[in-house]
Amino acid sequence: MTALKKPAVPSVLSLDAQLGRIIGPLKENVELMTGVRPGSPVLTQLSSTASTAQIIAAINTIIQRINAAGA
């Protein structure tokens, strides 16, 4: 199975300054959620033999990524 390439949010540098102030943070959040923003943690697939502890750790990583407080 091949991974589908997700579309990227275009650069906001060419936008009007007011619009850029609104769209810029949205772009950053989308990049963090999808893992394409530099420095964002990489999520890797678990093997089919993953332990319960590994599954819990992976789920907690996902929760931390989508939770606004980060915890």
Coordinates of N, CA and C in Angstrom, one line a residue:
M1 N 0.8 -1.2 0.0 CA 0.0 0.0 0.0 C 0.9 1.2 0.0
T2 N 0.6 2.2 -0.9 CA 1.4 3.4 -1.0 C 0.7 4.5 -0.2
A3 N 1.6 5.3 0.4 CA 1.0 6.5 1.2 C 0.6 7.6 0.2
L4 N -0.6 8.1 0.5 CA -1.0 9.3 -0.3 C -0.4 10.5 0.2
K5 N 0.0 11.3 -0.8 CA 0.7 12.6 -0.5 C -0.5 13.6 -0.1
K6 N -0.4 14.2 1.0 CA -1.4 15.2 1.4 C -1.0 16.6 0.9
P7 N -2.0 17.3 0.5 CA -1.7 18.7 -0.1 C -1.2 19.6 1.0
A8 N -0.3 20.5 0.7 CA 0.2 21.4 1.7 C -0.5 22.8 1.6
V9 N -0.4 23.5 2.7 CA -1.0 24.8 2.7 C 0.1 25.7 2.1
P10 N -0.3 26.5 1.1 CA 0.7 27.4 0.4 C 1.3 28.4 1.3
S11 N 2.4 29.0 0.9 CA 3.1 30.0 1.7 C 2.1 31.2 1.9
V12 N 2.2 31.8 3.1 CA 1.4 33.0 3.4 C 2.2 34.3 3.1
L13 N 3.4 34.2 2.7 CA 4.2 35.4 2.5 C 3.7 36.4 1.4
S14 N 3.0 35.8 0.4 CA 2.5 36.6 -0.7 C 1.1 37.2 -0.4
L15 N 0.5 36.9 0.8 CA -0.8 37.4 1.1 C -0.7 38.8 1.7
D16 N -1.9 39.4 1.6 CA -2.1 40.7 2.3 C -1.7 40.5 3.8
A17 N -1.1 41.5 4.4 CA -0.6 41.4 5.8 C -1.7 41.0 6.8
Q18 N -2.9 41.6 6.6 CA -4.0 41.3 7.6 C -4.4 39.8 7.4
L19 N -4.5 39.4 6.2 CA -4.9 38.0 5.9 C -3.8 37.0 6.4
G20 N -2.5 37.4 6.2 CA -1.4 36.6 6.6 C -1.3 36.4 8.1
R21 N -1.7 37.4 8.9 CA -1.8 37.3 10.3 C -2.8 36.3 10.8
I22 N -3.8 36.1 10.0 CA -4.9 35.1 10.3 C -4.5 33.7 9.8
I23 N -4.1 33.6 8.6 CA -3.8 32.4 7.9 C -2.5 31.8 8.4
G24 N -1.5 32.6 8.8 CA -0.2 32.1 9.2 C -0.3 31.1 10.4
P25 N -0.9 31.5 11.5 CA -1.0 30.6 12.6 C -1.8 29.3 12.3
L26 N -2.8 29.4 11.4 CA -3.6 28.2 10.9 C -2.6 27.3 10.2
K27 N -1.8 27.9 9.3 CA -0.8 27.1 8.6 C 0.1 26.4 9.5
E28 N 0.6 27.1 10.5 CA 1.5 26.5 11.5 C 0.9 25.3 12.2
N29 N -0.4 25.5 12.6 CA -1.1 24.4 13.3 C -1.3 23.2 12.5
V30 N -1.7 23.4 11.2 CA -1.9 22.3 10.3 C -0.5 21.6 10.1
E31 N 0.6 22.3 10.0 CA 1.9 21.7 9.8 C 2.3 20.9 11.0
L32 N 2.0 21.4 12.2 CA 2.3 20.7 13.5 C 1.5 19.4 13.6
M33 N 0.2 19.5 13.2 CA -0.7 18.3 13.3 C -0.3 17.2 12.3
T34 N 0.1 17.6 11.2 CA 0.5 16.7 10.1 C 2.0 16.2 10.2
G35 N 2.7 16.9 11.1 CA 4.1 16.5 11.3 C 5.1 17.0 10.2
V36 N 4.7 18.0 9.4 CA 5.6 18.5 8.4 C 6.3 19.8 8.9
R37 N 5.9 20.3 10.0 CA 6.6 21.5 10.5 C 7.9 21.1 11.1
P38 N 9.0 21.8 10.8 CA 10.3 21.4 11.3 C 10.3 21.4 12.9
G39 N 10.8 20.3 13.4 CA 10.8 20.2 14.9 C 9.6 19.5 15.5
S40 N 8.6 19.2 14.6 CA 7.4 18.5 15.2 C 7.8 17.0 15.3
P41 N 7.3 16.4 16.4 CA 7.6 14.9 16.6 C 7.2 14.1 15.5
V42 N 7.9 13.1 15.2 CA 7.6 12.1 14.1 C 6.8 11.0 14.7
L43 N 5.6 10.7 14.1 CA 4.8 9.6 14.5 C 5.2 8.4 13.5
T44 N 5.4 7.3 14.1 CA 5.8 6.1 13.3 C 4.7 5.0 13.5
Q45 N 4.5 4.2 12.5 CA 3.5 3.1 12.6 C 4.1 2.1 13.6
L46 N 3.1 1.5 14.3 CA 3.5 0.4 15.2 C 3.5 -0.9 14.4
S47 N 4.2 -1.9 14.9 CA 4.2 -3.2 14.2 C 2.9 -3.9 14.7
S48 N 2.6 -5.0 14.0 CA 1.4 -5.7 14.3 C 1.5 -6.5 15.6
T49 N 2.8 -6.5 16.1 CA 3.0 -7.2 17.4 C 3.3 -6.3 18.5
A50 N 2.9 -5.0 18.4 CA 3.2 -4.0 19.4 C 2.5 -4.4 20.7
S51 N 3.2 -4.0 21.8 CA 2.7 -4.3 23.2 C 1.6 -3.3 23.5
T52 N 0.9 -3.6 24.6 CA -0.1 -2.6 25.1 C 0.6 -1.3 25.5
A53 N 1.8 -1.4 26.1 CA 2.5 -0.2 26.5 C 2.9 0.7 25.3
Q54 N 3.3 0.0 24.2 CA 3.7 0.7 23.0 C 2.5 1.4 22.4
I55 N 1.3 0.7 22.4 CA 0.1 1.3 21.9 C -0.3 2.5 22.7
I56 N -0.3 2.4 24.0 CA -0.7 3.5 24.9 C 0.3 4.7 24.7
A57 N 1.6 4.4 24.6 CA 2.5 5.5 24.3 C 2.2 6.2 23.0
A58 N 1.9 5.5 22.0 CA 1.6 6.1 20.7 C 0.3 6.9 20.7
I59 N -0.7 6.4 21.4 CA -2.0 7.1 21.6 C -1.7 8.4 22.3
N60 N -0.9 8.3 23.4 CA -0.6 9.5 24.2 C 0.1 10.6 23.4
T61 N 1.0 10.1 22.5 CA 1.7 11.1 21.6 C 0.7 11.8 20.7
I62 N -0.2 11.1 20.2 CA -1.3 11.7 19.3 C -2.1 12.7 20.1
I63 N -2.5 12.3 21.3 CA -3.3 13.2 22.2 C -2.5 14.5 22.5
Q64 N -1.2 14.3 22.8 CA -0.4 15.5 23.1 C -0.3 16.4 21.8
R65 N -0.3 15.8 20.7 CA -0.2 16.6 19.4 C -1.5 17.4 19.2
I66 N -2.6 16.8 19.5 CA -3.9 17.5 19.1 C -4.4 18.3 20.3
N67 N -3.9 18.1 21.5 CA -4.4 18.8 22.7 C -3.7 20.2 22.7
A68 N -4.5 21.2 22.8 CA -4.0 22.6 22.7 C -3.0 22.9 23.9
A69 N -3.2 22.2 25.0 CA -2.3 22.4 26.2 C -1.0 21.6 26.1
G70 N -1.0 20.7 25.2 CA 0.2 19.9 25.0 C 0.4 18.8 26.0
A71 N -0.6 18.5 26.8 CA -0.5 17.5 27.8 C -1.8 16.8 28.0

